[in-house]
Amino acid sequence: VVLGSGGHTGEIVRALQFWNPKKYALRTYVHASDDHISPLKVAEIEEKEQTAAKKGKEGFSAVRVVPVTRARSVGQSWLTTPFTAFKCGLDTLKALRPLPDVIVCNGPGTAIIVALTGRFLGAVLFKHVGIVYIESFARVENLSLSGRIIRPFSDKILVQWPQLLEKYSGLEYIGLLV
Amino acid sequence: MRLLVLSGATAPFELLIELILSEEVLQSVYDAGVTELRVQYGMAEAMYEKCRQRLRQRLDDQLDKDAPEWAAVDISGFGLTSKIADEIQAADLVVSHAGTGSILDSLRAGKRLLTVVNPDLMDNHQRQIADRLAAYQYLVSFVPLKREDDKMALGASIQALLGAPIRPLPPPQSTKLANLIDTVAGIV
């Protein structure tokens, strides 16, 4: 799960309200290295009443919280972005060992770099790394740049407003997620 | 009745603070039946203090007359808090900047919400989400035009909020999403 920071982390935490992390032997939470708030939110995802009741493979349960270089800061020049994005990708290669079965992410550039890196690494190693991308609640009229970039690579791109289905192909709508 | 104003935790929304802490809007707030006004000023502390000071000055200038009605509204403020959910829970009405997080926090707590769009923000997806949610009647939206009549218009919007036909936001499809994630991961 990639926690992008600020409102994006907020949306992911809300969206994962009923998701049971304990069904997964290993949960890796990736966040930008300068984001000190997102790691605190991991507890909200991991320790929920619902998941306490539904036990999964308890024997294997493990949680990791891993920082990576932020791919692009707000307002950062697009000229320098390839360098930070590259560094983010390198950090991700180290973070995603072993490779996950699925990466859940939303809008921030860092999340996209992590997801794409995971996907490509998987392709190289002949393992399918699934991507579930959750477009923001605020995206009513059009997909974000992140959504458009990740679209060809995602297993699922979930939007929260049905009108987006008419504008783009390959999207899925199951209702509000936050 | 308590009104909570959320001006945002990261970007200062000085216009909202200025409008709320004006005599005209305070009077409307009083008329709406609000007794406590709680202001999250975030990064706009200077503006908050300046407005409070201006109000105190107005009251001092009028010591020889009866205090204006709006003076009865108890005003308090704070910058940032980790317990925003508690503040929202304690409020009866919320007036907030149109940030997604604040909107969700307020609506999911079941509070009547008036969003105020910041006209100075470059990208206006805040405008888009506020308009869309208002069209569906999940909240009431106000867009300041940076004119003198903003105060009157905001006051009117706050009073409209009380009686507006507001519908609850549909519940999140959290279980469907959880199942979908598990399916992509190959977990049955």
CSV table of C-alpha atoms in Angstrom, one decimal:
chain,number,residue,atom,x,y,z
A,1,VAL,CA,0.0,0.0,0.0
A,2,VAL,CA,1.5,3.3,-1.0
A,3,LEU,CA,0.7,6.2,1.3
A,4,GLY,CA,1.2,9.3,-0.7
A,5,SER,CA,0.8,11.9,2.1
A,6,GLY,CA,-1.8,14.4,3.1
A,7,GLY,CA,-5.2,14.0,1.6
A,8,HIS,CA,-4.1,11.1,-0.5
A,9,THR,CA,-3.2,9.1,2.6
A,10,GLY,CA,-6.5,10.1,4.1
A,11,GLU,CA,-8.4,8.7,1.2
A,12,ILE,CA,-6.5,5.4,1.2
A,13,VAL,CA,-7.1,4.9,4.9
A,14,ARG,CA,-10.8,5.5,4.4
A,15,ALA,CA,-11.0,3.3,1.4
A,16,LEU,CA,-9.3,0.4,3.2
A,17,GLN,CA,-11.8,0.5,6.1
A,18,PHE,CA,-13.1,-3.0,5.5
A,19,TRP,CA,-10.1,-4.5,3.8
A,20,ASN,CA,-8.6,-7.3,6.0
A,21,PRO,CA,-4.8,-7.0,6.0
A,22,LYS,CA,-4.4,-10.2,7.9
A,23,LYS,CA,-5.3,-12.3,4.8
A,24,TYR,CA,-1.9,-11.2,3.5
A,25,ALA,CA,1.3,-12.8,4.8
A,26,LEU,CA,3.2,-9.6,4.3
A,27,ARG,CA,2.0,-6.0,4.2
A,28,THR,CA,4.4,-3.3,3.1
A,29,TYR,CA,3.5,0.3,3.5
A,30,VAL,CA,5.5,2.6,1.4
A,31,HIS,CA,5.7,6.3,2.1
A,32,ALA,CA,7.8,9.3,1.0
A,33,SER,CA,10.8,9.7,3.2
A,34,ASP,CA,9.9,13.3,4.2
A,35,ASP,CA,6.4,12.3,5.2
A,36,HIS,CA,6.3,11.6,8.9
A,37,ILE,CA,2.5,11.5,9.3
A,38,SER,CA,1.7,8.6,6.9
A,39,PRO,CA,3.6,6.0,9.0
A,40,LEU,CA,1.3,6.9,11.9
A,41,LYS,CA,-1.7,6.0,9.8
A,42,VAL,CA,-0.5,2.5,9.2
A,43,ALA,CA,-2.0,1.5,12.6
A,44,GLU,CA,-5.4,2.7,11.4
A,45,ILE,CA,-5.3,0.3,8.5
A,46,GLU,CA,-3.8,-2.6,10.4
A,47,GLU,CA,-5.6,-2.4,13.7
A,48,LYS,CA,-9.3,-2.3,13.0
A,49,GLU,CA,-12.2,-4.0,14.9
A,50,GLN,CA,-13.3,-5.6,11.7
A,51,THR,CA,-10.0,-7.3,11.1
A,52,ALA,CA,-9.6,-8.4,14.7
A,53,ALA,CA,-12.8,-10.4,14.3
A,54,LYS,CA,-11.8,-11.9,10.9
A,55,LYS,CA,-8.5,-13.6,11.5
A,56,GLY,CA,-6.5,-14.5,8.5
A,57,LYS,CA,-3.2,-16.4,8.2
A,58,GLU,CA,-2.0,-15.1,11.6
A,59,GLY,CA,1.0,-17.3,11.6
A,60,PHE,CA,2.6,-15.4,8.7
A,61,SER,CA,1.5,-11.9,9.5
A,62,ALA,CA,4.1,-9.3,9.1
A,63,VAL,CA,4.0,-5.5,8.5
A,64,ARG,CA,6.8,-3.3,7.1
A,65,VAL,CA,6.8,0.4,6.8
A,66,VAL,CA,9.3,1.6,4.2
A,67,PRO,CA,10.4,5.1,3.2
A,68,VAL,CA,11.3,6.0,-0.4
A,69,THR,CA,12.5,9.3,-2.0
A,70,ARG,CA,9.6,11.4,-2.9
A,71,ALA,CA,9.3,11.3,-6.7
A,72,ARG,CA,8.2,14.9,-7.1
A,73,SER,CA,7.4,17.5,-4.5
A,74,VAL,CA,4.6,20.0,-5.0
A,75,GLY,CA,5.7,22.7,-7.4
A,76,GLN,CA,9.0,20.9,-8.2
A,77,SER,CA,10.4,21.7,-11.6
A,78,TRP,CA,9.6,19.0,-14.3
A,79,LEU,CA,13.3,19.3,-15.3
A,80,THR,CA,14.5,17.9,-12.0
A,81,THR,CA,11.7,15.4,-11.7
A,82,PRO,CA,13.3,12.6,-13.7
A,83,PHE,CA,16.2,12.5,-11.2
A,84,THR,CA,14.0,12.3,-8.1
A,85,ALA,CA,11.6,9.9,-9.8
A,86,PHE,CA,14.6,7.7,-10.7
A,87,LYS,CA,15.9,7.8,-7.1
A,88,CYS,CA,12.3,6.9,-6.0
A,89,GLY,CA,12.4,3.9,-8.4
A,90,LEU,CA,15.7,2.7,-7.0
A,91,ASP,CA,14.4,2.9,-3.4
A,92,THR,CA,11.4,1.0,-4.5
A,93,LEU,CA,13.5,-1.8,-6.0
A,94,LYS,CA,15.0,-2.3,-2.5
A,95,ALA,CA,11.6,-1.9,-0.8
A,96,LEU,CA,9.6,-4.4,-2.8
A,97,ARG,CA,11.5,-7.5,-1.8
A,98,PRO,CA,9.8,-9.9,-2.0
A,99,LEU,CA,7.6,-8.7,-4.8
A,100,PRO,CA,4.0,-8.1,-3.8
A,101,ASP,CA,1.0,-9.8,-5.4
A,102,VAL,CA,-0.9,-6.5,-5.4
A,103,ILE,CA,0.0,-2.8,-5.0
A,104,VAL,CA,-2.8,-0.5,-3.8
A,105,CYS,CA,-2.2,3.2,-4.6
A,106,ASN,CA,-3.8,6.5,-5.4
A,107,GLY,CA,-2.7,9.9,-6.9
A,108,PRO,CA,0.7,11.2,-5.8
A,109,GLY,CA,3.6,10.9,-8.2
A,110,THR,CA,5.5,8.8,-5.7
A,111,ALA,CA,2.7,6.2,-5.7
A,112,ILE,CA,2.8,6.0,-9.4
A,113,ILE,CA,6.6,5.5,-9.6
A,114,VAL,CA,6.3,2.8,-6.9
A,115,ALA,CA,3.5,1.0,-8.7
A,116,LEU,CA,5.2,1.1,-12.1
A,117,THR,CA,8.5,0.0,-10.7
A,118,GLY,CA,6.8,-2.9,-9.0
A,119,ARG,CA,5.0,-3.8,-12.2
A,120,PHE,CA,8.1,-3.8,-14.4
A,121,LEU,CA,10.2,-5.6,-11.9
A,122,GLY,CA,7.5,-8.2,-11.8
A,123,ALA,CA,7.5,-8.5,-15.6
A,124,VAL,CA,11.3,-9.1,-15.6
A,125,LEU,CA,10.9,-11.8,-13.0
A,126,PHE,CA,7.9,-13.4,-14.6
A,127,LYS,CA,5.6,-12.6,-11.6
A,128,HIS,CA,2.3,-10.7,-12.0
A,129,VAL,CA,2.3,-7.7,-9.7
A,130,GLY,CA,-1.3,-6.5,-9.7
A,131,ILE,CA,-2.1,-2.8,-9.4
A,132,VAL,CA,-5.3,-1.4,-8.0
A,133,TYR,CA,-5.4,2.4,-8.5
A,134,ILE,CA,-8.0,4.4,-6.6
A,135,GLU,CA,-8.8,7.8,-8.2
A,136,SER,CA,-9.5,10.6,-5.9
A,137,PHE,CA,-13.0,11.5,-4.7
A,138,ALA,CA,-12.3,15.0,-5.9
A,139,ARG,CA,-11.9,13.9,-9.5
A,140,VAL,CA,-15.4,14.4,-10.8
A,141,GLU,CA,-14.8,15.7,-14.4
A,142,ASN,CA,-11.5,14.1,-15.5
A,143,LEU,CA,-8.8,11.7,-14.5
A,144,SER,CA,-5.7,13.0,-12.8
A,145,LEU,CA,-2.4,12.9,-14.6
A,146,SER,CA,-1.4,10.0,-12.3
A,147,GLY,CA,-4.6,8.1,-13.4
A,148,ARG,CA,-3.8,8.6,-17.0
A,149,ILE,CA,-0.2,7.5,-16.6
A,150,ILE,CA,-1.1,4.3,-14.7
A,151,ARG,CA,-4.1,3.4,-16.8
A,152,PRO,CA,-2.3,1.1,-19.3
A,153,PHE,CA,-0.6,-0.8,-16.5
A,154,SER,CA,-3.3,-1.2,-13.9
A,155,ASP,CA,-5.4,-4.2,-13.3
A,156,LYS,CA,-8.1,-2.0,-11.9
A,157,ILE,CA,-8.6,1.8,-12.0
A,158,LEU,CA,-11.4,2.7,-9.7
A,159,VAL,CA,-13.1,6.1,-10.1
A,160,GLN,CA,-15.6,7.4,-7.6
A,161,TRP,CA,-17.9,9.3,-10.1
A,162,PRO,CA,-19.7,7.5,-12.9
A,163,GLN,CA,-19.4,10.3,-15.4
A,164,LEU,CA,-15.7,9.5,-15.8
A,165,LEU,CA,-16.7,6.1,-17.3
A,166,GLU,CA,-18.0,8.0,-20.4
A,167,LYS,CA,-14.9,9.9,-20.9
A,168,TYR,CA,-12.2,7.2,-20.7
A,169,SER,CA,-12.1,3.5,-21.3
A,170,GLY,CA,-10.7,0.9,-19.0
A,171,LEU,CA,-12.2,2.5,-15.8
A,172,GLU,CA,-14.3,0.8,-13.2
A,173,TYR,CA,-16.9,2.3,-10.9
A,174,ILE,CA,-18.3,0.6,-7.9
A,175,GLY,CA,-19.5,3.6,-6.0
A,176,LEU,CA,-17.9,6.0,-3.5
A,177,LEU,CA,-14.9,4.5,-1.8
A,178,VAL,CA,-14.2,7.1,1.0
B,1,MET,CA,-25.6,25.8,18.8
B,2,ARG,CA,-22.0,25.5,17.8
B,3,LEU,CA,-20.6,26.4,14.4
B,4,LEU,CA,-17.1,25.1,13.4
B,5,VAL,CA,-15.1,26.9,10.8
B,6,LEU,CA,-12.4,24.9,9.0
B,7,SER,CA,-10.1,27.1,7.1
B,8,GLY,CA,-7.6,24.3,6.3
B,9,ALA,CA,-4.5,23.0,7.9
B,10,THR,CA,-1.9,23.6,5.2
B,11,ALA,CA,-2.8,26.6,3.0
B,12,PRO,CA,-3.9,29.8,4.8
B,13,PHE,CA,-7.4,30.9,3.7
B,14,GLU,CA,-7.4,34.4,5.0
B,15,LEU,CA,-10.4,35.5,3.1
B,16,LEU,CA,-12.6,33.0,4.9
B,17,ILE,CA,-11.4,34.1,8.3
B,18,GLU,CA,-12.0,37.7,7.4
B,19,LEU,CA,-15.5,37.1,6.2
B,20,ILE,CA,-16.5,34.9,9.1
B,21,LEU,CA,-15.1,37.3,11.7
B,22,SER,CA,-16.9,40.4,10.2
B,23,GLU,CA,-19.8,42.0,12.1
B,24,GLU,CA,-22.2,41.3,9.3
B,25,VAL,CA,-21.5,37.6,9.1
B,26,LEU,CA,-21.4,37.3,12.9
B,27,GLN,CA,-24.8,38.9,13.1
B,28,SER,CA,-26.1,36.4,10.6
B,29,VAL,CA,-24.5,33.6,12.6
B,30,TYR,CA,-26.2,35.0,15.7
B,31,ASP,CA,-29.5,35.2,14.0
B,32,ALA,CA,-29.2,31.6,12.9
B,33,GLY,CA,-29.1,30.6,16.5
B,34,VAL,CA,-25.4,30.0,16.9
B,35,THR,CA,-24.0,30.6,20.4
B,36,GLU,CA,-20.4,29.3,19.9
B,37,LEU,CA,-18.1,29.9,17.0
B,38,ARG,CA,-15.0,27.7,16.9
B,39,VAL,CA,-12.5,28.7,14.2
B,40,GLN,CA,-9.7,26.5,13.0
B,41,TYR,CA,-7.4,29.1,11.5
B,42,GLY,CA,-4.6,26.8,10.5
B,43,MET,CA,-1.7,28.8,9.1
B,44,ALA,CA,-3.8,32.0,9.2
B,45,GLU,CA,-3.2,32.9,12.8
B,46,ALA,CA,-2.2,36.5,12.1
B,47,MET,CA,-5.4,37.2,10.2
B,48,TYR,CA,-7.5,35.5,13.0
B,49,GLU,CA,-5.9,37.7,15.6
B,50,LYS,CA,-6.2,40.8,13.5
B,51,CYS,CA,-9.9,40.2,13.1
B,52,ARG,CA,-10.5,39.4,16.8
B,53,GLN,CA,-8.7,42.6,17.6
B,54,ARG,CA,-10.9,44.6,15.1
B,55,LEU,CA,-14.0,43.2,16.7
B,56,ARG,CA,-12.8,44.0,20.2
B,57,GLN,CA,-12.1,47.5,19.0
B,58,ARG,CA,-15.7,47.8,17.6
B,59,LEU,CA,-17.1,46.8,20.9
B,60,ASP,CA,-14.9,49.3,22.8
B,61,ASP,CA,-15.9,52.1,20.4
B,62,GLN,CA,-19.6,51.4,21.3
B,63,LEU,CA,-19.3,51.1,25.1
B,64,ASP,CA,-21.9,53.9,25.5
B,65,LYS,CA,-24.5,51.9,23.7
B,66,ASP,CA,-26.0,48.4,24.2
B,67,ALA,CA,-23.7,45.7,23.0
B,68,PRO,CA,-24.6,44.5,19.5
B,69,GLU,CA,-26.3,41.1,19.4
B,70,TRP,CA,-23.4,39.4,17.7
B,71,ALA,CA,-21.2,40.1,20.7
B,72,ALA,CA,-23.0,37.3,22.5
B,73,VAL,CA,-21.5,34.7,20.2
B,74,ASP,CA,-18.6,33.0,22.0
B,75,ILE,CA,-15.6,32.9,19.7
B,76,SER,CA,-12.6,30.7,20.1
B,77,GLY,CA,-9.9,29.4,17.7
B,78,PHE,CA,-7.1,27.0,17.2
B,79,GLY,CA,-4.3,26.4,14.7
B,80,LEU,CA,-3.9,22.8,14.2
B,81,THR,CA,-5.0,19.7,16.1
B,82,SER,CA,-4.6,16.0,15.8
B,83,LYS,CA,-8.2,15.7,17.1
B,84,ILE,CA,-10.1,17.3,14.3
B,85,ALA,CA,-12.7,14.5,14.4
B,86,ASP,CA,-13.5,15.5,18.0
B,87,GLU,CA,-14.0,19.1,17.0
B,88,ILE,CA,-16.3,18.1,14.1
B,89,GLN,CA,-18.2,15.8,16.4
B,90,ALA,CA,-18.8,18.6,18.9
B,91,ALA,CA,-20.1,21.0,16.2
B,92,ASP,CA,-23.7,21.3,15.0
B,93,LEU,CA,-22.8,23.1,11.8
B,94,VAL,CA,-19.6,23.2,9.8
B,95,VAL,CA,-18.3,25.9,7.4
B,96,SER,CA,-15.2,24.6,5.6
B,97,HIS,CA,-12.8,25.3,2.9
B,98,ALA,CA,-13.5,23.0,0.0
B,99,GLY,CA,-10.6,20.6,0.6
B,100,THR,CA,-11.5,16.9,0.1
B,101,GLY,CA,-10.4,15.8,3.5
B,102,SER,CA,-12.4,18.4,5.4
B,103,ILE,CA,-15.4,17.7,3.2
B,104,LEU,CA,-15.2,14.0,3.9
B,105,ASP,CA,-14.5,14.5,7.6
B,106,SER,CA,-17.6,16.7,8.0
B,107,LEU,CA,-20.0,14.7,5.8
B,108,ARG,CA,-19.0,11.3,7.2
B,109,ALA,CA,-19.7,12.7,10.6
B,110,GLY,CA,-23.2,13.5,9.5
B,111,LYS,CA,-22.8,17.3,9.8
B,112,ARG,CA,-24.5,20.0,7.8
B,113,LEU,CA,-21.8,21.5,5.7
B,114,LEU,CA,-21.3,24.8,3.9
B,115,THR,CA,-18.2,24.8,1.7
B,116,VAL,CA,-16.5,28.0,0.9
B,117,VAL,CA,-14.4,27.8,-2.3
B,118,ASN,CA,-11.1,29.7,-2.2
B,119,PRO,CA,-11.2,32.0,-5.3
B,120,ASP,CA,-7.4,32.4,-5.1
B,121,LEU,CA,-6.5,28.8,-5.6
B,122,MET,CA,-4.9,28.1,-9.0
B,123,ASP,CA,-6.4,24.8,-9.7
B,124,ASN,CA,-10.0,24.7,-9.0
B,125,HIS,CA,-10.9,21.1,-8.6
B,126,GLN,CA,-12.1,22.3,-5.2
B,127,ARG,CA,-14.7,24.2,-7.2
B,128,GLN,CA,-15.6,21.1,-9.2
B,129,ILE,CA,-16.1,18.9,-6.2
B,130,ALA,CA,-18.0,21.6,-4.2
B,131,ASP,CA,-20.3,22.2,-7.2
B,132,ARG,CA,-20.9,18.5,-7.8
B,133,LEU,CA,-21.7,17.8,-4.2
B,134,ALA,CA,-24.0,20.8,-4.0
B,135,ALA,CA,-25.8,19.8,-7.1
B,136,TYR,CA,-26.5,16.4,-5.5
B,137,GLN,CA,-27.6,18.3,-2.3
B,138,TYR,CA,-25.0,16.7,-0.1
B,139,LEU,CA,-23.9,20.1,1.1
B,140,VAL,CA,-24.3,23.9,0.4
B,141,SER,CA,-21.6,25.6,-1.5
B,142,PHE,CA,-20.5,29.3,-1.5
B,143,VAL,CA,-18.0,31.0,-3.8
B,144,PRO,CA,-16.8,34.4,-2.7
B,145,LEU,CA,-16.5,36.8,-5.5
B,146,LYS,CA,-14.2,39.1,-3.6
B,147,ARG,CA,-16.7,41.9,-3.6
B,148,GLU,CA,-18.3,43.9,-0.8
B,149,ASP,CA,-21.5,41.8,-0.9
B,150,ASP,CA,-19.6,38.6,0.0
B,151,LYS,CA,-20.3,39.2,3.6
B,152,MET,CA,-24.1,39.4,3.1
B,153,ALA,CA,-24.0,36.5,0.7
B,154,LEU,CA,-22.0,34.3,3.2
B,155,GLY,CA,-24.4,35.2,6.0
B,156,ALA,CA,-27.3,34.3,3.8
B,157,SER,CA,-25.6,31.0,2.9
B,158,ILE,CA,-25.1,30.1,6.6
B,159,GLN,CA,-28.7,30.7,7.4
B,160,ALA,CA,-29.7,28.7,4.3
B,161,LEU,CA,-27.6,25.8,5.5
B,162,LEU,CA,-29.9,25.4,8.5
B,163,GLY,CA,-33.0,24.7,6.4
B,164,ALA,CA,-31.4,23.3,3.3
B,165,PRO,CA,-32.7,19.9,2.0
B,166,ILE,CA,-29.4,18.1,2.6
B,167,ARG,CA,-29.1,14.4,1.7
B,168,PRO,CA,-26.7,12.0,3.3
B,169,LEU,CA,-23.7,11.0,1.3
B,170,PRO,CA,-24.1,7.4,0.0
B,171,PRO,CA,-22.0,4.9,2.1
B,172,PRO,CA,-18.6,3.9,0.9
B,173,GLN,CA,-18.3,0.6,-0.9
B,174,SER,CA,-15.5,-0.6,1.4
B,175,THR,CA,-16.4,-4.3,1.3
B,176,LYS,CA,-16.6,-4.4,-2.5
B,177,LEU,CA,-13.2,-2.7,-2.7
B,178,ALA,CA,-11.7,-5.1,-0.2
B,179,ASN,CA,-13.0,-8.1,-2.3
B,180,LEU,CA,-11.7,-6.5,-5.5
B,181,ILE,CA,-8.2,-6.0,-4.0
B,182,ASP,CA,-8.2,-9.6,-2.8
B,183,THR,CA,-9.2,-10.8,-6.2
B,184,VAL,CA,-6.4,-8.9,-8.0
B,185,ALA,CA,-4.0,-10.4,-5.5
B,186,GLY,CA,-5.2,-13.9,-6.2
B,187,ILE,CA,-6.7,-14.4,-2.8
B,188,VAL,CA,-10.1,-16.1,-2.8
